[in-house]
Structures are given as C-alpha cells and as structure tokens.
C-alpha cells in the first residue's frame, strides 16, 4: 500500500534556488519498495530495450533484483540488449570475495539472466587510479545513462555510491577511501570485519547526475537521517546525497522507516 506521495514535500523544505522537486514515495513494507523499483527498471527496459543502466549493490537492492529475476523467468521482461554499469566496488578486493560487489551482482542478478554487457570497477586492478580512469572512460563512452538506481549510506554518511562527505559536485569515477562511519557499518557485513578494504572505486557525483533519470531506494531506520538530510538543508558536499536535488528527474522510494522524518 502506498502511504504518501509527497511531491509537495521538497517545495516546503529549506531550499536555495534553483532546485528541483524530487518525487517521493513512502511504502508500508520493504517488499513494496522492491516492487516499485523492479517495475521502474522493467518499464525502462520495455520502453528502450538497449537501455544503459547504473545499478547498485548492498543489501537494499537485493529484493528488487529478486523481482526482476522472477519477471525474467516468467518471460515478463527481457534484458538481453541492456548494458549495466555498477555504481561502485571496494578496492582492493578479490572478485571472488563473497562481499565484493562483483560477487554480489553475480549472485543476485548477473548469473540469472542474459544482458548485453555488464561493467564494474575491478577491485583486483594493480593501480586504483588507473582502474578508475579506465572505468571513467568506458562510462563516458556510454553516457548518458538512461536510469541510475542508487541506495544511500547509513547513519550520517549521506553518501551515494561511495561518494563520501567532501565529494564535490563535479567529481567523476575515482578512488575514494572509505569514511570511518561507512567502514564501521559495512564491516559488519563481512564474515571477518577486519577483511573490509580501505577504499573503493566509485562513480562520481557528476556521473550520477548525468543520468536521465535517478531512482533512490532506501529501507530501514538507519537510512532515516540521511534521507531527511538529503532532502532538507543546504545542498552541499557534507551531505553528498543532497546534490540529487540539483537533478530534474529524481524519485525517492522509501519504506516507512527510512521515510519516518519526512512524513
Ligand atoms: P546498503 O548500502 O544497501 O547495504 O544499505 C547502501 C549504501 O551504502 O549506499
């Protein structure tokens, strides 16, 4: 059940002109968030079979991918012409490590269906700067991205991709050290928390804002602060997700816990 559609919300927030008004959907359950996001992805591919997508990893999109794979298995969608760019990857990390974003993407999506191409930064590359440059050039060859789907960082990180606090609006694909708060949160997802790498290679804020459409998905109370901060207060690099308010076509889809401060 959809609780609220608050396109009015951002209009009422403290804003500096010119800013755009994100669409915001808040759902009672996380499954409804997954369904909304999966439907948006499938509709995008229906409208343009050779879509270029930026896709996230982490826990948040797992349910969305499950629904996309279900739809694929029922022949309700066909992604054979789609090109996928992952948003980010840890660095350094073995692609075989179960917590690498490469392994997570394979587990939840790539192993289950056919796509035209799938690109992700190589966590095993010798030089992260060179690898970032390679990925940046590849991305540039395919831009503009048709649809970018993102999560948001937990706690007060307010990151998108691994664009941590201090990331500039003009940033492109690059190596970014993990912020200590992100490191602490994500280390809990590793069997051995000490295995968490120090860094990442991530699409930059400018790469994300370059997409034609952006869909932000967030679930749970750990995202509530970041969602509120992204939508309120100054658009500034101390809250990288706030830069999304500079894009004309952004949708936030939240469960009621992630959306608790903005209802
Ligand atoms: P999560 O990560 O989906 O695992 O919460 C999101 C993020 O850190 O951007």
mmCIF file of C-alpha atoms and ligand atoms in Angstrom:
data_model
loop_
_atom_site.group_PDB
_atom_site.id
_atom_site.type_symbol
_atom_site.label_atom_id
_atom_site.label_comp_id
_atom_site.label_asym_id
_atom_site.label_seq_id
_atom_site.Cartn_x
_atom_site.Cartn_y
_atom_site.Cartn_z
ATOM 1 C CA UNK A 1 0.000 0.000 0.000
ATOM 2 C CA UNK A 2 1.332 3.423 -0.900
ATOM 3 C CA UNK A 3 1.103 5.707 2.091
ATOM 4 C CA UNK A 4 2.117 9.016 0.644
ATOM 5 C CA UNK A 5 3.262 10.666 -2.490
ATOM 6 C CA UNK A 6 4.892 13.854 -1.351
ATOM 7 C CA UNK A 7 5.908 15.811 -4.380
ATOM 8 C CA UNK A 8 4.987 18.865 -2.317
ATOM 9 C CA UNK A 9 7.459 17.918 0.361
ATOM 10 C CA UNK A 10 10.672 19.292 -1.052
ATOM 11 C CA UNK A 11 8.912 22.500 -2.003
ATOM 12 C CA UNK A 12 8.385 23.122 1.668
ATOM 13 C CA UNK A 13 11.954 22.338 2.617
ATOM 14 C CA UNK A 14 14.576 24.929 3.116
ATOM 15 C CA UNK A 15 15.916 25.341 -0.398
ATOM 16 C CA UNK A 16 18.219 27.531 -2.377
ATOM 17 C CA UNK A 17 17.121 28.338 -5.897
ATOM 18 C CA UNK A 18 17.337 26.806 -8.462
ATOM 19 C CA UNK A 19 16.451 23.373 -7.096
ATOM 20 C CA UNK A 20 14.156 20.658 -8.355
ATOM 21 C CA UNK A 21 11.453 18.763 -6.533
ATOM 22 C CA UNK A 22 12.112 15.058 -6.193
ATOM 23 C CA UNK A 23 9.138 12.724 -6.283
ATOM 24 C CA UNK A 24 8.895 10.830 -3.016
ATOM 25 C CA UNK A 25 7.019 7.589 -2.410
ATOM 26 C CA UNK A 26 6.788 6.056 1.036
ATOM 27 C CA UNK A 27 5.549 2.486 1.435
ATOM 28 C CA UNK A 28 4.433 0.481 4.413
ATOM 29 C CA UNK A 29 6.664 -2.503 3.591
ATOM 30 C CA UNK A 30 10.078 -3.144 2.070
ATOM 31 C CA UNK A 31 8.527 -5.530 -0.474
ATOM 32 C CA UNK A 32 6.527 -2.657 -1.909
ATOM 33 C CA UNK A 33 9.751 -0.675 -2.282
ATOM 34 C CA UNK A 34 11.269 -3.636 -4.156
ATOM 35 C CA UNK A 35 8.213 -3.927 -6.400
ATOM 36 C CA UNK A 36 8.260 -0.221 -7.231
ATOM 37 C CA UNK A 37 11.965 -0.280 -8.090
ATOM 38 C CA UNK A 38 11.759 -3.517 -10.100
ATOM 39 C CA UNK A 39 8.767 -2.169 -12.014
ATOM 40 C CA UNK A 40 10.602 1.069 -12.823
ATOM 41 C CA UNK A 41 13.584 -0.922 -14.107
ATOM 42 C CA UNK A 42 11.400 -3.252 -16.190
ATOM 43 C CA UNK A 43 9.394 -0.338 -17.628
ATOM 44 C CA UNK A 44 12.613 1.405 -18.602
ATOM 45 C CA UNK A 45 13.790 -1.678 -20.477
ATOM 46 C CA UNK A 46 10.379 -2.113 -22.121
ATOM 47 C CA UNK A 47 10.485 1.467 -23.359
ATOM 48 C CA UNK A 48 14.101 1.155 -24.545
ATOM 49 C CA UNK A 49 15.446 -2.405 -24.801
ATOM 50 C CA UNK A 50 19.058 -1.218 -25.261
ATOM 51 C CA UNK A 51 18.950 0.867 -22.074
ATOM 52 C CA UNK A 52 22.151 1.800 -20.279
ATOM 53 C CA UNK A 53 21.632 1.338 -16.537
ATOM 54 C CA UNK A 54 23.649 2.276 -13.479
ATOM 55 C CA UNK A 55 22.873 -0.251 -10.762
ATOM 56 C CA UNK A 56 23.792 -0.506 -7.068
ATOM 57 C CA UNK A 57 24.765 -3.311 -4.732
ATOM 58 C CA UNK A 58 24.480 -3.555 -0.948
ATOM 59 C CA UNK A 59 21.512 -5.004 0.899
ATOM 60 C CA UNK A 60 18.871 -2.574 -0.283
ATOM 61 C CA UNK A 61 18.529 -3.708 -3.924
ATOM 62 C CA UNK A 62 18.516 -7.475 -3.239
ATOM 63 C CA UNK A 63 14.698 -7.676 -3.186
ATOM 64 C CA UNK A 64 14.447 -5.586 -6.347
ATOM 65 C CA UNK A 65 16.819 -7.934 -8.165
ATOM 66 C CA UNK A 66 14.824 -10.936 -6.975
ATOM 67 C CA UNK A 67 11.693 -9.483 -8.535
ATOM 68 C CA UNK A 68 13.491 -8.639 -11.785
ATOM 69 C CA UNK A 69 14.833 -12.209 -11.987
ATOM 70 C CA UNK A 70 11.336 -13.594 -11.260
ATOM 71 C CA UNK A 71 9.893 -11.443 -14.034
ATOM 72 C CA UNK A 72 12.665 -12.618 -16.363
ATOM 73 C CA UNK A 73 11.982 -16.274 -15.535
ATOM 74 C CA UNK A 74 8.319 -15.733 -16.292
ATOM 75 C CA UNK A 75 9.316 -14.091 -19.581
ATOM 76 C CA UNK A 76 7.757 -10.811 -18.498
ATOM 77 C CA UNK A 77 10.977 -8.943 -19.198
ATOM 78 C CA UNK A 78 13.982 -9.400 -21.429
ATOM 79 C CA UNK A 79 17.273 -7.677 -20.650
ATOM 80 C CA UNK A 80 19.374 -9.098 -23.489
ATOM 81 C CA UNK A 81 20.076 -5.668 -25.005
ATOM 82 C CA UNK A 82 20.766 -3.888 -21.710
ATOM 83 C CA UNK A 83 24.180 -2.576 -20.639
ATOM 84 C CA UNK A 84 24.823 -2.359 -16.905
ATOM 85 C CA UNK A 85 27.373 -0.146 -15.155
ATOM 86 C CA UNK A 86 27.811 -0.810 -11.495
ATOM 87 C CA UNK A 87 27.917 2.195 -9.263
ATOM 88 C CA UNK A 88 30.974 1.140 -7.265
ATOM 89 C CA UNK A 89 33.252 -1.589 -5.934
ATOM 90 C CA UNK A 90 35.521 -1.991 -2.943
ATOM 91 C CA UNK A 91 39.260 -1.609 -3.502
ATOM 92 C CA UNK A 92 41.293 -3.684 -3.105
ATOM 93 C CA UNK A 93 39.165 -6.815 -3.125
ATOM 94 C CA UNK A 94 39.213 -10.151 -4.914
ATOM 95 C CA UNK A 95 36.316 -10.516 -7.344
ATOM 96 C CA UNK A 96 35.727 -13.929 -5.754
ATOM 97 C CA UNK A 97 35.350 -12.499 -2.254
ATOM 98 C CA UNK A 98 31.678 -13.015 -1.295
ATOM 99 C CA UNK A 99 31.420 -9.378 -0.190
ATOM 100 C CA UNK A 100 32.877 -7.958 -3.384
ATOM 101 C CA UNK A 101 30.257 -6.092 -5.339
ATOM 102 C CA UNK A 102 31.196 -8.183 -8.367
ATOM 103 C CA UNK A 103 30.272 -11.370 -6.468
ATOM 104 C CA UNK A 104 27.103 -9.809 -5.061
ATOM 105 C CA UNK A 105 25.948 -8.681 -8.509
ATOM 106 C CA UNK A 106 26.602 -12.131 -9.937
ATOM 107 C CA UNK A 107 24.752 -13.801 -7.081
ATOM 108 C CA UNK A 108 21.658 -11.646 -7.278
ATOM 109 C CA UNK A 109 21.381 -10.694 -10.945
ATOM 110 C CA UNK A 110 24.056 -11.424 -13.492
ATOM 111 C CA UNK A 111 24.138 -15.220 -13.051
ATOM 112 C CA UNK A 112 20.385 -15.410 -13.544
ATOM 113 C CA UNK A 113 19.807 -13.647 -16.827
ATOM 114 C CA UNK A 114 21.315 -12.526 -20.082
ATOM 115 C CA UNK A 115 22.414 -8.914 -20.585
ATOM 116 C CA UNK A 116 24.352 -7.327 -23.450
ATOM 117 C CA UNK A 117 27.166 -6.127 -21.185
ATOM 118 C CA UNK A 118 27.970 -5.719 -17.517
ATOM 119 C CA UNK A 119 30.723 -3.425 -16.262
ATOM 120 C CA UNK A 120 32.069 -2.976 -12.747
ATOM 121 C CA UNK A 121 35.329 -1.493 -11.440
ATOM 122 C CA UNK A 122 37.983 -4.160 -10.996
ATOM 123 C CA UNK A 123 38.806 -4.481 -7.303
ATOM 124 C CA UNK A 124 41.858 -6.564 -8.237
ATOM 125 C CA UNK A 125 43.459 -3.980 -10.524
ATOM 126 C CA UNK A 126 47.076 -3.139 -9.666
ATOM 127 C CA UNK A 127 46.580 0.612 -9.619
ATOM 128 C CA UNK A 128 43.270 2.071 -8.406
ATOM 129 C CA UNK A 129 43.833 5.413 -10.135
ATOM 130 C CA UNK A 130 44.418 3.719 -13.489
ATOM 131 C CA UNK A 131 41.439 1.432 -12.963
ATOM 132 C CA UNK A 132 39.251 4.433 -12.109
ATOM 133 C CA UNK A 133 40.422 6.141 -15.288
ATOM 134 C CA UNK A 134 39.628 3.016 -17.355
ATOM 135 C CA UNK A 135 36.143 2.794 -15.863
ATOM 136 C CA UNK A 136 35.566 6.527 -16.283
ATOM 137 C CA UNK A 137 36.403 6.356 -19.977
ATOM 138 C CA UNK A 138 34.196 3.312 -20.503
ATOM 139 C CA UNK A 139 31.315 5.054 -18.749
ATOM 140 C CA UNK A 140 31.826 8.211 -20.801
ATOM 141 C CA UNK A 141 31.554 6.160 -23.991
ATOM 142 C CA UNK A 142 28.077 5.036 -22.921
ATOM 143 C CA UNK A 143 26.679 8.159 -21.290
ATOM 144 C CA UNK A 144 24.062 9.382 -20.874
ATOM 145 C CA UNK A 145 22.854 6.628 -18.596
ATOM 146 C CA UNK A 146 19.105 6.103 -19.089
ATOM 147 C CA UNK A 147 18.312 5.156 -15.497
ATOM 148 C CA UNK A 148 20.548 5.181 -12.420
ATOM 149 C CA UNK A 149 19.309 3.284 -9.365
ATOM 150 C CA UNK A 150 21.048 4.150 -6.094
ATOM 151 C CA UNK A 151 20.958 3.447 -2.406
ATOM 152 C CA UNK A 152 22.010 5.928 0.269
ATOM 153 C CA UNK A 153 24.579 5.496 3.017
ATOM 154 C CA UNK A 154 23.570 4.612 6.585
ATOM 155 C CA UNK A 155 23.750 6.824 9.660
ATOM 156 C CA UNK A 156 25.068 10.298 8.953
ATOM 157 C CA UNK A 157 27.178 9.276 5.928
ATOM 158 C CA UNK A 158 24.579 10.518 3.429
ATOM 159 C CA UNK A 159 26.719 9.068 0.646
ATOM 160 C CA UNK A 160 25.601 7.985 -2.835
ATOM 161 C CA UNK A 161 27.785 5.380 -4.458
ATOM 162 C CA UNK A 162 30.864 5.719 -2.266
ATOM 163 C CA UNK A 163 30.891 9.482 -2.625
ATOM 164 C CA UNK A 164 31.655 10.199 0.982
ATOM 165 C CA UNK A 165 31.441 13.561 2.752
ATOM 166 C CA UNK A 166 33.562 16.147 0.972
ATOM 167 C CA UNK A 167 32.803 14.779 -2.515
ATOM 168 C CA UNK A 168 32.339 17.597 -4.979
ATOM 169 C CA UNK A 169 29.518 18.034 -7.426
ATOM 170 C CA UNK A 170 31.987 17.811 -10.303
ATOM 171 C CA UNK A 171 33.511 14.504 -9.197
ATOM 172 C CA UNK A 172 33.852 11.614 -11.654
ATOM 173 C CA UNK A 173 34.864 7.970 -11.296
ATOM 174 C CA UNK A 174 37.760 7.822 -8.835
ATOM 175 C CA UNK A 175 39.333 6.029 -5.898
ATOM 176 C CA UNK A 176 37.697 7.090 -2.609
ATOM 177 C CA UNK A 177 38.866 5.929 0.845
ATOM 178 C CA UNK A 178 36.016 4.636 2.984
ATOM 179 C CA UNK A 179 34.791 7.119 5.574
ATOM 180 C CA UNK A 180 35.247 5.627 9.084
ATOM 181 C CA UNK A 181 31.467 5.605 9.650
ATOM 182 C CA UNK A 182 30.887 3.684 6.402
ATOM 183 C CA UNK A 183 33.735 1.344 7.222
ATOM 184 C CA UNK A 184 32.262 0.522 10.606
ATOM 185 C CA UNK A 185 28.776 -0.057 9.165
ATOM 186 C CA UNK A 186 29.917 -2.182 6.219
ATOM 187 C CA UNK A 187 32.494 -4.194 8.194
ATOM 188 C CA UNK A 188 29.551 -5.847 9.960
ATOM 189 C CA UNK A 189 28.554 -7.408 6.635
ATOM 190 C CA UNK A 190 31.889 -9.237 6.326
ATOM 191 C CA UNK A 191 32.392 -12.650 7.979
ATOM 192 C CA UNK A 192 35.614 -11.235 9.335
ATOM 193 C CA UNK A 193 35.034 -7.491 9.857
ATOM 194 C CA UNK A 194 38.776 -6.890 9.520
ATOM 195 C CA UNK A 195 38.553 -8.019 5.876
ATOM 196 C CA UNK A 196 36.867 -4.811 4.847
ATOM 197 C CA UNK A 197 39.043 -2.928 2.353
ATOM 198 C CA UNK A 198 40.187 0.655 2.988
ATOM 199 C CA UNK A 199 38.853 2.036 -0.233
ATOM 200 C CA UNK A 200 36.507 1.963 -3.174
ATOM 201 C CA UNK A 201 36.261 2.918 -6.804
ATOM 202 C CA UNK A 202 33.014 4.772 -7.343
ATOM 203 C CA UNK A 203 31.128 6.689 -9.980
ATOM 204 C CA UNK A 204 31.304 10.361 -9.019
ATOM 205 C CA UNK A 205 28.517 12.796 -8.246
ATOM 206 C CA UNK A 206 28.770 14.266 -11.759
ATOM 207 C CA UNK A 207 28.449 10.775 -13.282
ATOM 208 C CA UNK A 208 25.323 10.102 -11.243
ATOM 209 C CA UNK A 209 23.739 13.473 -12.013
ATOM 210 C CA UNK A 210 24.428 12.915 -15.686
ATOM 211 C CA UNK A 211 21.833 10.093 -15.805
ATOM 212 C CA UNK A 212 18.498 10.940 -17.450
ATOM 213 C CA UNK A 213 16.538 9.536 -14.501
ATOM 214 C CA UNK A 214 17.582 8.653 -10.956
ATOM 215 C CA UNK A 215 15.769 6.326 -8.565
ATOM 216 C CA UNK A 216 16.899 6.291 -4.917
ATOM 217 C CA UNK A 217 15.813 3.334 -2.801
ATOM 218 C CA UNK A 218 16.121 3.255 0.980
ATOM 219 C CA UNK A 219 14.801 0.997 3.699
ATOM 220 C CA UNK A 220 15.077 0.933 7.465
ATOM 221 C CA UNK A 221 15.690 3.358 10.287
ATOM 222 C CA UNK A 222 19.433 3.507 9.586
ATOM 223 C CA UNK A 223 18.594 5.484 6.428
ATOM 224 C CA UNK A 224 16.139 7.920 8.006
ATOM 225 C CA UNK A 225 18.680 10.592 8.946
ATOM 226 C CA UNK A 226 20.374 10.527 5.550
ATOM 227 C CA UNK A 227 17.094 10.731 3.642
ATOM 228 C CA UNK A 228 15.984 13.680 5.725
ATOM 229 C CA UNK A 229 19.327 15.435 5.282
ATOM 230 C CA UNK A 230 19.402 14.733 1.559
ATOM 231 C CA UNK A 231 16.067 16.497 1.171
ATOM 232 C CA UNK A 232 16.456 19.300 3.692
ATOM 233 C CA UNK A 233 19.046 21.911 4.424
ATOM 234 C CA UNK A 234 21.801 23.103 2.157
ATOM 235 C CA UNK A 235 22.825 21.281 -0.988
ATOM 236 C CA UNK A 236 26.430 20.701 -0.042
ATOM 237 C CA UNK A 237 29.271 18.230 -0.080
ATOM 238 C CA UNK A 238 28.943 17.467 3.643
ATOM 239 C CA UNK A 239 25.801 15.554 2.590
ATOM 240 C CA UNK A 240 26.585 14.214 -0.888
ATOM 241 C CA UNK A 241 23.039 12.858 -1.413
ATOM 242 C CA UNK A 242 21.752 16.448 -1.180
ATOM 243 C CA UNK A 243 23.250 17.029 -4.657
ATOM 244 C CA UNK A 244 20.397 14.915 -6.019
ATOM 245 C CA UNK A 245 18.193 17.981 -5.572
ATOM 246 C CA UNK A 246 20.072 19.533 -8.472
ATOM 247 C CA UNK A 247 18.682 16.892 -10.869
ATOM 248 C CA UNK A 248 15.312 17.416 -12.561
ATOM 249 C CA UNK A 249 14.182 13.772 -12.558
ATOM 250 C CA UNK A 250 14.778 12.059 -9.227
ATOM 251 C CA UNK A 251 12.422 9.690 -7.423
ATOM 252 C CA UNK A 252 12.917 8.584 -3.825
ATOM 253 C CA UNK A 253 11.211 5.309 -2.922
ATOM 254 C CA UNK A 254 11.303 4.554 0.773
ATOM 255 C CA UNK A 255 9.819 2.255 3.323
ATOM 256 C CA UNK A 256 8.085 3.921 6.244
ATOM 257 C CA UNK A 257 11.166 3.568 8.469
ATOM 258 C CA UNK A 258 13.525 5.285 6.047
ATOM 259 C CA UNK A 259 10.887 7.948 5.481
ATOM 260 C CA UNK A 260 9.985 8.476 9.134
ATOM 261 C CA UNK A 261 11.374 12.020 9.458
ATOM 262 C CA UNK A 262 9.780 13.379 6.309
ATOM 263 C CA UNK A 263 6.175 12.221 6.678
HETATM 264 P P1 LIG B 1 23.026 -0.835 1.721
HETATM 265 O O1 LIG B 1 24.112 0.197 1.213
HETATM 266 O O2 LIG B 1 22.061 -1.032 0.613
HETATM 267 O O3 LIG B 1 23.791 -2.090 2.042
HETATM 268 O O4 LIG B 1 22.394 -0.232 2.914
HETATM 269 C C1 LIG B 1 23.720 1.381 0.614
HETATM 270 C C2 LIG B 1 24.872 2.361 0.539
HETATM 271 O O5 LIG B 1 25.776 2.323 1.399
HETATM 272 O O6 LIG B 1 24.874 3.194 -0.376
#
